[in-house]
Coordinates of C-alpha atoms in Angstrom, one line a residue:
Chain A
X1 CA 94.4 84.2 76.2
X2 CA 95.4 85.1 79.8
X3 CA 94.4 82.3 82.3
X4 CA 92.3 85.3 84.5
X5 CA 90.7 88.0 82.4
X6 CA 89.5 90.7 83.8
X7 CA 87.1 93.7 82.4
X8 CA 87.5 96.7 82.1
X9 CA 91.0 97.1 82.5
X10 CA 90.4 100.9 83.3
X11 CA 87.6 102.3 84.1
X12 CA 86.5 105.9 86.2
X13 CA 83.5 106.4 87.1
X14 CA 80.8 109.1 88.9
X15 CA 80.2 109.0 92.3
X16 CA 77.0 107.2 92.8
X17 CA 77.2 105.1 89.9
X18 CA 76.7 101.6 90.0
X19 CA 79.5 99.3 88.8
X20 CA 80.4 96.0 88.3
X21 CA 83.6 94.3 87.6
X22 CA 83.8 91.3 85.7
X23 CA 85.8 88.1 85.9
X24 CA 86.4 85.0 84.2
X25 CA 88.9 82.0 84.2
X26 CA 90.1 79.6 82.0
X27 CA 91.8 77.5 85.0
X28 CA 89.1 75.3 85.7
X29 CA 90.0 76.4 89.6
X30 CA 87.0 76.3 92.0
X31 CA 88.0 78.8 94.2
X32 CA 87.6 82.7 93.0
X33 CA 88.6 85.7 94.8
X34 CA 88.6 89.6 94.7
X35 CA 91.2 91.6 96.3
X36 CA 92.1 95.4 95.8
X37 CA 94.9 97.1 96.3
X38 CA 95.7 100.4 97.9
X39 CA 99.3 102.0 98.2
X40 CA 100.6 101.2 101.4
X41 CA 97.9 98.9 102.1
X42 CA 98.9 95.7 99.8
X43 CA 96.2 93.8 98.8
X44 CA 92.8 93.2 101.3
X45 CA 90.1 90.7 100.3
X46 CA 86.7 91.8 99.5
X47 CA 84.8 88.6 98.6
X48 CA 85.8 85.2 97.8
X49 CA 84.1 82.0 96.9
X50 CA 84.9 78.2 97.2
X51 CA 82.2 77.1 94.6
X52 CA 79.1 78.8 92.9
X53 CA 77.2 78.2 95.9
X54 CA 79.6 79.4 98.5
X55 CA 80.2 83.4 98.7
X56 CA 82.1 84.8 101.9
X57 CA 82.4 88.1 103.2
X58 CA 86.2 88.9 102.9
X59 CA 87.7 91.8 105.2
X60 CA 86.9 95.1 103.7
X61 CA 82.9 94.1 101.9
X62 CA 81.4 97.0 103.1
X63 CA 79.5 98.8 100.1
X64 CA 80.6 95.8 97.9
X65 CA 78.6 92.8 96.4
X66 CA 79.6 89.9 94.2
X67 CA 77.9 87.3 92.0
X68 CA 79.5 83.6 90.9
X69 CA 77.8 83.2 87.7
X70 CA 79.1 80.1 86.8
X71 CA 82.4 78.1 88.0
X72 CA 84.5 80.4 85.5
X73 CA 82.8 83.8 86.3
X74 CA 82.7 85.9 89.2
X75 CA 81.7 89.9 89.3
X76 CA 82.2 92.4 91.8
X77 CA 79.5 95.3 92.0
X78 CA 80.0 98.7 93.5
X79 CA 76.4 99.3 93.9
X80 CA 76.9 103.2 94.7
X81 CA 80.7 104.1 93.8
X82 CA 82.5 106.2 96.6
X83 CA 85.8 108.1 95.9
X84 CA 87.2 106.0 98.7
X85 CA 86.9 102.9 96.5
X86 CA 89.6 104.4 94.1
X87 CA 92.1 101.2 93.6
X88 CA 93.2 98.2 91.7
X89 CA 91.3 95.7 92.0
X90 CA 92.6 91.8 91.5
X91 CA 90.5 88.9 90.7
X92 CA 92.4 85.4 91.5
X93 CA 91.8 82.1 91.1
X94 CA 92.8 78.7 93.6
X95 CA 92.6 75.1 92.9
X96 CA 91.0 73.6 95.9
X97 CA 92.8 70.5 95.8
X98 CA 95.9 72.5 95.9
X99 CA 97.2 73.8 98.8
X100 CA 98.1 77.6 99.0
X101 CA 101.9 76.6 99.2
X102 CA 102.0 75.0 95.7
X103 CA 101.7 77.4 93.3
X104 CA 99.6 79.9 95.6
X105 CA 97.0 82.1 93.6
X106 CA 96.6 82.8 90.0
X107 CA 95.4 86.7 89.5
X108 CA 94.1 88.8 86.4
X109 CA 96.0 92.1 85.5
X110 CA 93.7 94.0 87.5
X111 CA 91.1 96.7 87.0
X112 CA 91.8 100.2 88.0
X113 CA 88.7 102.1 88.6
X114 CA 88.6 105.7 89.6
X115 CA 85.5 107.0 91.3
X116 CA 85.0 111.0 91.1
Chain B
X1 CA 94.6 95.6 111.8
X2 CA 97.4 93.9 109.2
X3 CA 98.4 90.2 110.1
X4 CA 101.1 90.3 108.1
X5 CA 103.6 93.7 107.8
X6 CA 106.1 94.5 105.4
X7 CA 108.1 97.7 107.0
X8 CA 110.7 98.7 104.4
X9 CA 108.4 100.3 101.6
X10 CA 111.4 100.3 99.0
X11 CA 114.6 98.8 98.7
X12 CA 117.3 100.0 96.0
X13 CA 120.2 97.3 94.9
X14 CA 123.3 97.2 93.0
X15 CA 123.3 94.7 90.0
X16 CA 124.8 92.0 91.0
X17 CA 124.4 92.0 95.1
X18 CA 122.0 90.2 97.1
X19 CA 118.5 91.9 98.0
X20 CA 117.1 91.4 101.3
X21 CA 113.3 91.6 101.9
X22 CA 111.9 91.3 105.1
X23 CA 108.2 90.7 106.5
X24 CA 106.9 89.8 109.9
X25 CA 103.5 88.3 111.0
X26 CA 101.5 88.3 113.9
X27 CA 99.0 85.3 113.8
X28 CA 100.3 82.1 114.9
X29 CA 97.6 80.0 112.9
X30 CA 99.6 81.1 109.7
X31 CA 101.4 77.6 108.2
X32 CA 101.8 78.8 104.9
X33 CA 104.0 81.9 103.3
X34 CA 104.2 82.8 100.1
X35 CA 106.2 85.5 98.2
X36 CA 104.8 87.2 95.2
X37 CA 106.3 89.2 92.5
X38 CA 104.2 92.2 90.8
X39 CA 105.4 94.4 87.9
X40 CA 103.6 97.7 86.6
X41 CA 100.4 96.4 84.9
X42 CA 100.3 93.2 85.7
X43 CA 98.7 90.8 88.2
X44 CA 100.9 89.1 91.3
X45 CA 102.8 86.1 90.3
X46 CA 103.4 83.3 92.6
X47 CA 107.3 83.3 93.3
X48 CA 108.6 80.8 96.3
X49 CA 106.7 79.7 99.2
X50 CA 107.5 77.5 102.5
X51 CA 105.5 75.7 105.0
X52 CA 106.2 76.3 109.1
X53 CA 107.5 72.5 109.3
X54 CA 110.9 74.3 107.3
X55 CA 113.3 77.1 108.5
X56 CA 114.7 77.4 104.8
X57 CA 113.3 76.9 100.8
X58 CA 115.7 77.8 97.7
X59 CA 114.5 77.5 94.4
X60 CA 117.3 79.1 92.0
X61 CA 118.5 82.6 93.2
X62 CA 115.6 83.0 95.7
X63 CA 115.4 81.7 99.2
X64 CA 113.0 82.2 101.2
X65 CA 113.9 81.9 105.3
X66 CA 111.1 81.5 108.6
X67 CA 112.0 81.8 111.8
X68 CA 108.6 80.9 113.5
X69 CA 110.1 81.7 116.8
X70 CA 110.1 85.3 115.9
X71 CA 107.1 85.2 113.3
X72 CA 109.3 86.6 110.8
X73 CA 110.6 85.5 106.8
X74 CA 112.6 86.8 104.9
X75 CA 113.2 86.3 101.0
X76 CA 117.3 86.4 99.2
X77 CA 117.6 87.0 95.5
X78 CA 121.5 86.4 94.6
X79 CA 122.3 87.3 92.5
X80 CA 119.9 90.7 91.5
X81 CA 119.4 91.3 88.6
X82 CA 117.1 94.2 86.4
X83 CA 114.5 92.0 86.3
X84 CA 113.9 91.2 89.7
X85 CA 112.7 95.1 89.5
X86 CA 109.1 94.9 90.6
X87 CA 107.2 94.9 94.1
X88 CA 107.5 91.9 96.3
X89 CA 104.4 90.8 98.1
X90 CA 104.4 88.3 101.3
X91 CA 101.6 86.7 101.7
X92 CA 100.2 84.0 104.6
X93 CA 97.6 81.7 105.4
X94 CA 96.4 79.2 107.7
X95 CA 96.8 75.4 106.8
X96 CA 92.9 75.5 107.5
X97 CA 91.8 78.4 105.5
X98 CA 93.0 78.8 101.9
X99 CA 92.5 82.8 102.4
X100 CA 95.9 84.9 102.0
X101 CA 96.3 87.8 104.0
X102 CA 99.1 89.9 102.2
X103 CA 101.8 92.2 103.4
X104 CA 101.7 96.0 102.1
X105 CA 104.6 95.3 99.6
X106 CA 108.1 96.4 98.8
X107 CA 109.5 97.7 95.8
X108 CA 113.0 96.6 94.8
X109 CA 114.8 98.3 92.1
X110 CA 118.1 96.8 90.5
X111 CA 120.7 99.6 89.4
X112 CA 122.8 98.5 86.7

């Protein structure tokens, strides 16, 4: 089993419709972040949190919302999908005792979602 | 506005020969750079990464250079090879602040 599963891998959607992305990690890493990624753009955090207590606004969380579950899980909602939020989005995972230089972030494969 | 920038959107490379990838930043609180490698379908992979205490970090055929002065690094792979076909993310952060801020990417394709 991948170390950062994400779900759906694919996924399109209705303008309007409420979505969530899930994610979960066998890493045992505190830290849990959501990226997406837009061509010539890279990637641009959304949310990210440094324990289930701690969510921070990334910066692009506009029309976004996220929920830490538990140390292993955290979801991204869409709660009304716009065609502008057509992209890949990455969940990743830090060690907090790790510093970013070490081995950096641990992402899923990504979620593509299409909004139309 | 985009804290870190990678200009050359694609970069196309004999077999063989060295590839050059360049990226340039614009926050002088980053400390940390990464480089990550991404193929089709899969998530970003960590590849080589170097604090702002060092001008220079090899690790096989990749080396990654930072010339703070000019709040640019750069990242060699000698020699390329068909695997090293993917898209090549730079990536920084603050020693403070474990965020990444990430560049846009640049594709490398190895010809045979």
């Amino acid at each position: 089993d991948a170390d950062v599963t994400q779900t759906p891998r694919n996924r399109i959607t209705k303008t309007g419709k409420r979505i969530m992305l899930e994610c979960s990690q066998t890493k045992g890493h505190d830290r849990m972040y959501w990226y997406r990624q837009d061509p010539g753009l890279g990637l641009r955090l959304i949310y990210y949190s440094f324990d289930v207590k701690d969510i921070n606004k990334g910066e692009i969380s506009d029309g976004y919302s996220v929920s830490r579950q538990a140390q292993a899980k955290f979801s991204l909602s869409l709660e009304s999908a716009i065609p502008n939020q057509t992209a890949l989005y990455f969940c990743a995972t830090s060690d907090a005792s790790t510093p970013p230089l070490n081995y950096g972030y641990t992402f899923g494969s990504g979620t593509r979602l299409t909004v139309v | 506005d985009q804290q870190v920038k990678q200009n050359s959107p694609s970069l196309s490379v004999q077999e063989g020969r060295i590839s050059i990838l360049n990226c340039d930043y614009t926050n002088s609180m980053f400390d940390y750079f990464l480089w990550y490698k991404k193929y089709p379908a899969e998530g970003p992979t960590f590849l080589i990464s170097i604090s702002s205490i060092k001008d220079k970090n090899e690790d096989g055929r990749f080396t990654v250079f930072l010339n703070k002065s000019a709040k640019h690094l750069s990242l060699h792979i000698v020699p390329s090879q068909p695997g090293d076909s993917a898209v090549y993310f730079c990536a920084a952060s603050p020693s403070n602040d474990y965020k990444l801020s990430f560049g846009a990417g640049t594709t490398v394709t190895v010809r045979a």
